[in-house]
mmCIF file of C-alpha atoms and ligand atoms in Angstrom:
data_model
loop_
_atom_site.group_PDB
_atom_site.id
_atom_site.type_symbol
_atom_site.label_atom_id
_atom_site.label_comp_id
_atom_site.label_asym_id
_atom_site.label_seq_id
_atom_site.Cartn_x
_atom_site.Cartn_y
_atom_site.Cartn_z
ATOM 1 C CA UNK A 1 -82.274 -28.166 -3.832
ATOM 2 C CA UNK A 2 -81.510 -28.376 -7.549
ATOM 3 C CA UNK A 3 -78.165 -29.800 -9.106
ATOM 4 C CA UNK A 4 -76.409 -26.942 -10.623
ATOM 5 C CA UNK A 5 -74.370 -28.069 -13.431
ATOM 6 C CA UNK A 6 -71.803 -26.368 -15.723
ATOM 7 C CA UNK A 7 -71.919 -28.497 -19.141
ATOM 8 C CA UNK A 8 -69.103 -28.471 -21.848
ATOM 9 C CA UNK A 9 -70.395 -29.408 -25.072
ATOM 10 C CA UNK A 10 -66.879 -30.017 -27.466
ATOM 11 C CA UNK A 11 -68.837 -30.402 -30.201
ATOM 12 C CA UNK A 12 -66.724 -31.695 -33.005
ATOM 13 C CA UNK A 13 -63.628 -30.036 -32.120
ATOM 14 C CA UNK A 14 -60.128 -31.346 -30.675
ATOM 15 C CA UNK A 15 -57.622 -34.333 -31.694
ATOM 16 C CA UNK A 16 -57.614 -36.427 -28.855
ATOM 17 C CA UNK A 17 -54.763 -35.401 -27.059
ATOM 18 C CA UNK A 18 -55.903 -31.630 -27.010
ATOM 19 C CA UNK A 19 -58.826 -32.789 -25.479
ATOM 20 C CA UNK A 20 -57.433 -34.806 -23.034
ATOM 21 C CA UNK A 21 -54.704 -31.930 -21.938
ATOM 22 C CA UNK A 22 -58.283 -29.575 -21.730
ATOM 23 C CA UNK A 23 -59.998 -32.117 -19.448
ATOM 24 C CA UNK A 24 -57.060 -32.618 -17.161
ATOM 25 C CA UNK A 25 -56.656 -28.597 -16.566
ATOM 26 C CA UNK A 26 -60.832 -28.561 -16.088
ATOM 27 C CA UNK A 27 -59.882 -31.491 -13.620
ATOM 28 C CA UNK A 28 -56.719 -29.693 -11.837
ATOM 29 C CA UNK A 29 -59.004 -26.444 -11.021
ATOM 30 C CA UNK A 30 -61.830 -28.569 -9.837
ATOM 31 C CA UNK A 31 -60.337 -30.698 -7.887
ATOM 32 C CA UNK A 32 -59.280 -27.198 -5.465
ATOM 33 C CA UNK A 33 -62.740 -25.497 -5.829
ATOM 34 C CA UNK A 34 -65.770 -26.192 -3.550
ATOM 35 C CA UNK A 35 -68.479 -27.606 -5.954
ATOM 36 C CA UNK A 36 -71.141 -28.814 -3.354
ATOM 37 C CA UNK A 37 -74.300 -29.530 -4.459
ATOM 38 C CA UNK A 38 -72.503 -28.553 -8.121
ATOM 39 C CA UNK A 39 -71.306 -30.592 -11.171
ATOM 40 C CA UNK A 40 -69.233 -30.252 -13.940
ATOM 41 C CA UNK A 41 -70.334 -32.419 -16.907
ATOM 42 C CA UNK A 42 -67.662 -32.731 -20.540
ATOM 43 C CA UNK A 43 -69.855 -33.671 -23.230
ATOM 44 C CA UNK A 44 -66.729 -34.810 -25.270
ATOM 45 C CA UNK A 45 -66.943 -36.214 -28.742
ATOM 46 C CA UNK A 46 -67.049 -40.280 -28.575
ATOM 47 C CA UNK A 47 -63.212 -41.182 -29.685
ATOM 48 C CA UNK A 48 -62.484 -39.283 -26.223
ATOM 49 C CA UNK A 49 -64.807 -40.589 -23.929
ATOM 50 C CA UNK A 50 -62.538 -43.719 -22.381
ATOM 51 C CA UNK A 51 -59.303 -41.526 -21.959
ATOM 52 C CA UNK A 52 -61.278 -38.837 -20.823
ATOM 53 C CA UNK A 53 -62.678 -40.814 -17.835
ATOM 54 C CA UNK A 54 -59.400 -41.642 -16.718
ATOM 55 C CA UNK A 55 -57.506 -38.108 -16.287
ATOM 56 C CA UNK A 56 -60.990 -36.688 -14.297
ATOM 57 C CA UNK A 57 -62.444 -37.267 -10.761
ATOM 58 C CA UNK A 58 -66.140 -38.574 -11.127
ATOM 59 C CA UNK A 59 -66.748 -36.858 -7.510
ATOM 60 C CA UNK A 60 -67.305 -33.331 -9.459
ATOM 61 C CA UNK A 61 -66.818 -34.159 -13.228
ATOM 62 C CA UNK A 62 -68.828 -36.565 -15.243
ATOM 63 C CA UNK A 63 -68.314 -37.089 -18.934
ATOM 64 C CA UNK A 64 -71.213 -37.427 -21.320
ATOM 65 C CA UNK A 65 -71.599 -38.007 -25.005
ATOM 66 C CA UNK A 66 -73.584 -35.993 -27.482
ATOM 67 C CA UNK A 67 -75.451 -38.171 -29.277
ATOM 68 C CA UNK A 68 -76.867 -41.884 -29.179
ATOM 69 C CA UNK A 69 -78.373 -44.237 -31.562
ATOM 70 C CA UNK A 70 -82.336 -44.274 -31.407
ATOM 71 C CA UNK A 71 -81.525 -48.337 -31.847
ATOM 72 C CA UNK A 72 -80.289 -50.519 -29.009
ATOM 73 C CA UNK A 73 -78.145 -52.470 -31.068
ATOM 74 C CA UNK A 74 -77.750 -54.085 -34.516
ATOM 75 C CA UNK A 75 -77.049 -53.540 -38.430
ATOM 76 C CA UNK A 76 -77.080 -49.739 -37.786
ATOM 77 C CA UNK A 77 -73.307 -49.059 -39.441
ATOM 78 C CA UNK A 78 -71.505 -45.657 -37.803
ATOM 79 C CA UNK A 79 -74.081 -45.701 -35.105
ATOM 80 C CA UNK A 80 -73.249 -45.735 -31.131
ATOM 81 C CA UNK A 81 -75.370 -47.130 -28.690
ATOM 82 C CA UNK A 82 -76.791 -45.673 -25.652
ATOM 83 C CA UNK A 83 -75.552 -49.189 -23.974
ATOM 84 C CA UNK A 84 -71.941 -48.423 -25.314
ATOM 85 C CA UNK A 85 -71.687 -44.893 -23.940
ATOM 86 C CA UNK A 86 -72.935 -46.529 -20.649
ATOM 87 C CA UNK A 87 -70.128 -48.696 -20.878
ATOM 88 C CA UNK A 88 -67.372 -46.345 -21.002
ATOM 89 C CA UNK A 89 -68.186 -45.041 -17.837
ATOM 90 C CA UNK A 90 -70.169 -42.261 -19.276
ATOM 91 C CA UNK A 91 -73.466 -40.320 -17.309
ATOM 92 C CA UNK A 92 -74.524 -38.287 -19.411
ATOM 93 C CA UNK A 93 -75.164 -37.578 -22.842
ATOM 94 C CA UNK A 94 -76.774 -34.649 -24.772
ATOM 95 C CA UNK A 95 -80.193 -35.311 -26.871
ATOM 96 C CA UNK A 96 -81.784 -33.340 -29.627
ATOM 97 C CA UNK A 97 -79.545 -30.448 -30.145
ATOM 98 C CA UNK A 98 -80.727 -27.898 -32.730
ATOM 99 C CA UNK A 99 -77.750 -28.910 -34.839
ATOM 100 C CA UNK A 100 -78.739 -32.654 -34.364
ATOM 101 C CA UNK A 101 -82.536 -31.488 -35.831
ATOM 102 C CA UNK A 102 -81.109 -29.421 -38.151
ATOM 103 C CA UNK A 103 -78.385 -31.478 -40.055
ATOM 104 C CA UNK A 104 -79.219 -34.798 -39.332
ATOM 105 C CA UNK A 105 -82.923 -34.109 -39.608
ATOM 106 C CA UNK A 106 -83.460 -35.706 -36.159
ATOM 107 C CA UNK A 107 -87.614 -35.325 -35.559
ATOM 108 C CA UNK A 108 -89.436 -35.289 -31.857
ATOM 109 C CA UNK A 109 -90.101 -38.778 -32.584
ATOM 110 C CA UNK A 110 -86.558 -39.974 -32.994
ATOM 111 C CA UNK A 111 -85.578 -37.559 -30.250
ATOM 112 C CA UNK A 112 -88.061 -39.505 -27.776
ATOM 113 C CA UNK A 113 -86.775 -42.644 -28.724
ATOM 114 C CA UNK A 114 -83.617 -41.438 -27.995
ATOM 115 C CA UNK A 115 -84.155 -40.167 -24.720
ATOM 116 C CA UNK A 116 -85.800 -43.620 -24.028
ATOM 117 C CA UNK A 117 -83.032 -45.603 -24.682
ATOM 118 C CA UNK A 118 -80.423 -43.149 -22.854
ATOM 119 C CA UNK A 119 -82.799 -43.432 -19.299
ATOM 120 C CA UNK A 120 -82.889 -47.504 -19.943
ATOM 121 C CA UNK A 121 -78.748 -47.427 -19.975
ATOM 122 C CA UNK A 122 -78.792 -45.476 -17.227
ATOM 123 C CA UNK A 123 -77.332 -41.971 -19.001
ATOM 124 C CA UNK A 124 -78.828 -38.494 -17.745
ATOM 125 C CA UNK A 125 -80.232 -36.866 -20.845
ATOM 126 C CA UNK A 126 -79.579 -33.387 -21.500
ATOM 127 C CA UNK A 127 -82.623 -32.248 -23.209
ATOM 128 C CA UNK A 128 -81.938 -29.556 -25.556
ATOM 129 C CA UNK A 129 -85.153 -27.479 -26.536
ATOM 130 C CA UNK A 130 -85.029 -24.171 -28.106
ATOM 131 C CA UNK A 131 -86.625 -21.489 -30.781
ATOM 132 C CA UNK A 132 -85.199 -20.181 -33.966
ATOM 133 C CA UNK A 133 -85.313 -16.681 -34.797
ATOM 134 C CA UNK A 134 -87.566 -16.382 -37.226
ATOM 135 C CA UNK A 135 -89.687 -18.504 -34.556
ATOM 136 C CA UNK A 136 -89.160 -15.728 -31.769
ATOM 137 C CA UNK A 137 -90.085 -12.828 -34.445
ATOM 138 C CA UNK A 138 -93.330 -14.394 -34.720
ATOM 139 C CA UNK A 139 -93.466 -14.979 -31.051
ATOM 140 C CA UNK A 140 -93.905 -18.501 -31.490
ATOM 141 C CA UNK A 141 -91.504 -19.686 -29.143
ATOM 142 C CA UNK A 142 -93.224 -20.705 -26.296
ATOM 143 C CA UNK A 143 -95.225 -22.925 -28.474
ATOM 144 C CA UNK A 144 -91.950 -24.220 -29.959
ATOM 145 C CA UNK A 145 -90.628 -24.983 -26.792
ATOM 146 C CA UNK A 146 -93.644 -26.713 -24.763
ATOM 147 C CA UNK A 147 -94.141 -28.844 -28.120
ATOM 148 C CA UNK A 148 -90.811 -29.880 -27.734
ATOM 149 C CA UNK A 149 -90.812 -30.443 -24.608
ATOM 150 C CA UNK A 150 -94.627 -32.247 -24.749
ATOM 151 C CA UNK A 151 -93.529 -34.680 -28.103
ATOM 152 C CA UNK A 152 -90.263 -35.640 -25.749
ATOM 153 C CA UNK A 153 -90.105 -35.952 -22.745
ATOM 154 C CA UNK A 154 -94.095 -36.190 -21.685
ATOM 155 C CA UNK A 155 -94.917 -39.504 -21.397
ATOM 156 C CA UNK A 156 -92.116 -40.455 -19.057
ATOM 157 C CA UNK A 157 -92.905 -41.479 -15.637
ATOM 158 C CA UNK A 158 -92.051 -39.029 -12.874
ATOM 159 C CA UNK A 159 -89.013 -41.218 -11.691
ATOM 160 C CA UNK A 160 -87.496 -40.677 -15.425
ATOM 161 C CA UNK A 161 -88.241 -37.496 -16.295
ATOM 162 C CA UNK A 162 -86.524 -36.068 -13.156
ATOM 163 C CA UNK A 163 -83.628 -38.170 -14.453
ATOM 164 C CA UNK A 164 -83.612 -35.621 -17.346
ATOM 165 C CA UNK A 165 -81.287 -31.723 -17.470
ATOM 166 C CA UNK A 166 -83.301 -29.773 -19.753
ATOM 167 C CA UNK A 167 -81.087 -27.042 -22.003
ATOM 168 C CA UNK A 168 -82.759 -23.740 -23.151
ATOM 169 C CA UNK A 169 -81.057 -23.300 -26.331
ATOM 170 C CA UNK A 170 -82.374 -20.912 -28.129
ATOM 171 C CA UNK A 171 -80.883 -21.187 -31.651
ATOM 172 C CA UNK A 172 -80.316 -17.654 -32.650
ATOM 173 C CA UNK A 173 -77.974 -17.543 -29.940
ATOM 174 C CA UNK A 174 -75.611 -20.942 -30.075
ATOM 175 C CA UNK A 175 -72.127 -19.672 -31.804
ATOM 176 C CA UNK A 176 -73.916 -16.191 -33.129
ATOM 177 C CA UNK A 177 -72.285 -14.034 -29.393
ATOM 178 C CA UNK A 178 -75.538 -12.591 -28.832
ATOM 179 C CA UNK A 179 -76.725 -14.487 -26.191
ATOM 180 C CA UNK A 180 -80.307 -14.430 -24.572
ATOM 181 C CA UNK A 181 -80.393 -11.608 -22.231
ATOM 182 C CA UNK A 182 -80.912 -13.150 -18.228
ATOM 183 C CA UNK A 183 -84.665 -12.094 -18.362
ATOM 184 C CA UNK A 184 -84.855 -13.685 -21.738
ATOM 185 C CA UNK A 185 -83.576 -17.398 -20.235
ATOM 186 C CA UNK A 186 -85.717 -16.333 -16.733
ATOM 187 C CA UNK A 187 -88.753 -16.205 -18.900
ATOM 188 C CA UNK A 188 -87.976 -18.988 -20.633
ATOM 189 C CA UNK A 189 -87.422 -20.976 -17.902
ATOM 190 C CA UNK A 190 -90.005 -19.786 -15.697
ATOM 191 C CA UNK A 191 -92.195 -21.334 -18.368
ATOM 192 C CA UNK A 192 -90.850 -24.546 -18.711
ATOM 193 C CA UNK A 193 -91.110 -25.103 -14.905
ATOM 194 C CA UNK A 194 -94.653 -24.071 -15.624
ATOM 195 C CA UNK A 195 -95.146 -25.923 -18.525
ATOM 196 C CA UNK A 196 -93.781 -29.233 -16.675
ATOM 197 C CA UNK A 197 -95.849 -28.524 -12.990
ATOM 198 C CA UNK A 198 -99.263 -28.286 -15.021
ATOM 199 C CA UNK A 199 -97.835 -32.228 -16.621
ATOM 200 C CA UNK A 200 -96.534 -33.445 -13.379
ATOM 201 C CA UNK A 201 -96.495 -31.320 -10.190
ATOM 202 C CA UNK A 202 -95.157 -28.297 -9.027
ATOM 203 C CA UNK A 203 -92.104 -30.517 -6.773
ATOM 204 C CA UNK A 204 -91.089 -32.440 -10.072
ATOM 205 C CA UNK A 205 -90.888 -28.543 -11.699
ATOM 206 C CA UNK A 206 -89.010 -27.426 -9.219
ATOM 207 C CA UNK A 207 -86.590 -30.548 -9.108
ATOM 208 C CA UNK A 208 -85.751 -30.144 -12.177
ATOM 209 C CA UNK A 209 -82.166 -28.929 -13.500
ATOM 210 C CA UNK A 210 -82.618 -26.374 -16.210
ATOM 211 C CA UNK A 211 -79.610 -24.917 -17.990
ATOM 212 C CA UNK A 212 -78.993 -22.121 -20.574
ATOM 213 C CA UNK A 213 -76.761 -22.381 -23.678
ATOM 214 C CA UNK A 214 -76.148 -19.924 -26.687
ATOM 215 C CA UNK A 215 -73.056 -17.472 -26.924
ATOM 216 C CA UNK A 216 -72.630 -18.363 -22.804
ATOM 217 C CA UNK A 217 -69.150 -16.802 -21.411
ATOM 218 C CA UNK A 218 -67.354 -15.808 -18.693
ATOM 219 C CA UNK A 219 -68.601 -12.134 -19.079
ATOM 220 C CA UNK A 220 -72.232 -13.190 -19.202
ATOM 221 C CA UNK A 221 -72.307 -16.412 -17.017
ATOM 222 C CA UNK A 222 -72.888 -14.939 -13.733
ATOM 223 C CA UNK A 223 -76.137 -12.715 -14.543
ATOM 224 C CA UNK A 224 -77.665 -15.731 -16.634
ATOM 225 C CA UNK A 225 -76.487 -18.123 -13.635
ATOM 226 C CA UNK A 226 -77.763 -15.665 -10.722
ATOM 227 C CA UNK A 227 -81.710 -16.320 -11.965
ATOM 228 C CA UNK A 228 -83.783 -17.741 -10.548
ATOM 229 C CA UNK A 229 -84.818 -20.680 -12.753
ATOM 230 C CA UNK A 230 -81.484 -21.454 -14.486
ATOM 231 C CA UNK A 231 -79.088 -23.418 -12.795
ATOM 232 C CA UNK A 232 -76.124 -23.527 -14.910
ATOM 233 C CA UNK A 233 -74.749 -23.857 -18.586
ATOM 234 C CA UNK A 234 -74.358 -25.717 -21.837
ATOM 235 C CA UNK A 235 -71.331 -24.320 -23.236
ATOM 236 C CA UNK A 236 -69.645 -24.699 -26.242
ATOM 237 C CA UNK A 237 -67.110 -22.195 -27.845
ATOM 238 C CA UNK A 238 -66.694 -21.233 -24.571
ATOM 239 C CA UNK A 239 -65.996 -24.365 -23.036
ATOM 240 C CA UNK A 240 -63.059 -25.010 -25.575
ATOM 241 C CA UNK A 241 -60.194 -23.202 -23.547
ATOM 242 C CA UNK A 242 -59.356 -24.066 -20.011
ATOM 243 C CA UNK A 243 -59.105 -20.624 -18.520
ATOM 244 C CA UNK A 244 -62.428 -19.816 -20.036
ATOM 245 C CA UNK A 245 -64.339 -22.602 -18.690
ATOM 246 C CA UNK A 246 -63.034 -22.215 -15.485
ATOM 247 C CA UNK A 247 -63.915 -18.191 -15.365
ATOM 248 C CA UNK A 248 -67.454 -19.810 -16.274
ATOM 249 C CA UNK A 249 -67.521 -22.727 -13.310
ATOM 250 C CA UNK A 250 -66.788 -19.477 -10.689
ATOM 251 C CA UNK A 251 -70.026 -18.430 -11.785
ATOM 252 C CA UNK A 252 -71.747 -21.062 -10.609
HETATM 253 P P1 13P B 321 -72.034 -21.736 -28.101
HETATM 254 O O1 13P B 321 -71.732 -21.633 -26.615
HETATM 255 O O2 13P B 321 -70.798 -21.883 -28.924
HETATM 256 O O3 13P B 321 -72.959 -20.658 -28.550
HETATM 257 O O4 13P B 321 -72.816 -23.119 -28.288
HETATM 258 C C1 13P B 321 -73.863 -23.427 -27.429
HETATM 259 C C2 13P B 321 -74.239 -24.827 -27.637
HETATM 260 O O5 13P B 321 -74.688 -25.198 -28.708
HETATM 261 C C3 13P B 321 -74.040 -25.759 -26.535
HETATM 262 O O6 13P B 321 -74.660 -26.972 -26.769
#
C-alpha cells in the first residue's frame, strides 16, 4: 500500500504568527479525523519551521521545508542546509519546483545534488517534475517529464529513491485555476510509474507516492485523488486557509 499524502506548500506567504494559528487549526481537525495509512505534510517557509513543530502532532502531520542548499555547509551566505532543516525536526522538504527552475535558475544538475544531500540528512524529497504549456502544445511533455525525472532522481539506489514523493506539477496549472483534468494527472502518472518500473522494477513503481499539484481545491480534489495513480496533493493557494485545506484532506 502507498502513503497517501496531502502536502501544503505556503510558499512565501504568512507572518509567522498567521502561520502558526493555520497549522494549529490543520492540527485541531486532524487530530479527530482517521488518517491511517495517510499523512499530512506543511511545507512552511523556513522562519516557521521550529514553532511550527511544536503546535502539530508528528503522528499525522510532518513539516517540511521548500528548499535546501545544494552545499552541506560553508561560505554559502543566505543559504540553508539540508542538515539544518533536519535539525529542526523537519521530514520533508520540497525539491525543484518549477518556480525554483524558473527564478532561481535551478538546473537538473543542482536539483540532483539537492536531492542528494536532502536523502543523506534524512529529509523525504518531494520531487517536483512538470511541463510548461508551450511544452504540452508541442506534446513534449512526456519527454519533459521522464528527463526530469532520468537527470534526478536515476542514479539513486532503490532504498533512496523509494525515500522520494514525486509531484506532477504541471506548470500551466500551479496558481493559473485550470487545473489538469483527472485523466490528464492519470496519464501522467501512469507514465511515471512506467517510466520508473522500466529503471527499477515494477514493486519500486508501484511503491512509490505520486502526488498532483496545480490549481488543486476542494471542488476538484476528490476526482484527481480517486485515480488510480495519484495519491494525494501539493497544494498551495489552496492550502492557505484552514477550512479549505481541510475540505481537501476529506478527499483523501
Ligand atoms: P497552486 O495550488 O496555487 O496552483 O500551486 C501549486 C503548487 O505550486 C504547489 O507546489
Amino acid at each position: 500500500m502507498r502513503l497517501k499524502i496531502v502536502a501544503a506548500n505556503w510558499k512565501m506567504n504568512t507572518r509567522i504568527e498567521e502561520g502558526i494559528i493555520l497549522a494549529q487549526k490543520i492540527n485541531n481537525f486532524v487530530e479527530t479525523y482517521p488518517l491511517e495509512g495517510k499523512r499530512i505534510v506543511l511545507c512552511v517557509p523556513f522562519t516557521h519551521i521550529t514553532e511550527a513543530i511544536k503546535v502539530v502532532n508528528y503522528k499525522y502531520i510532518s513539516i517540511g521545508a521548500q528548499n535546501c542548499a545544494q552545499w552541506e555547509k560553508g561560505a554559502y551566505t543566505g543559504e540553508v542546509s539540508a542538515e539544518m532543516i533536519a535539525s529542526t525536526g523537519a521530514h520533508y522538504v520540497i525539491i525543484g519546483h518549477s518556480e525554483r527552475r524558473k527564478y532561481f535558475g535551478e538546473s537538473d544538475e543542482v536539483l540532483k545534488n539537492k536531492v542528494n544531500i536532502s536523502l543523506k540528512n534524512a529529509l523525504r524529497p518531494i520531487f517536483c517534475v512538470g511541463e510548461t504549456l508551450e511544452e504540452r502544445e508541442k506534446s513534449l511533455q512526456y519527454k519533459v517529464v521522464k528527463a526530469q525525472i532520468e537527470n534526478a532522481l536515476f542514479h539513486l539506489d532503490e532504498d533512496f529513491l523509494l525515500k522520494v514523493v514525486i509531484a506532477y506539477e504541471p506548470v500551466w496549472a500551479i496558481g493559473t485555476g485550470v487545473n489538469a483534468t483527472p485523466e490528464q494527472a492519470q496519464e501522467m502518472h501512469a507514465y511515471i510509474r512506467n517510466v520508473i518500473s522500466e529503471k527499477y522494477s515494477e514493486y519500486i513503481a508501484d511503491s512509490i507516492t505520486i502526488l498532483y499539484g496545480g490549481s488543486c481545491n476542494s471542488t476538484n480534489a476528490k476526482d484527481l485523488f480517486s485515480q488510480k495513480d495519484v495519491d494525494g496533493g501539493l497544494i498551495g493557494g489552496a492550502s492557505l486557509k484552514a477550512d479549505e485545506f481541510i475540505e481537501i484532506i476529506k478527499c483523501l
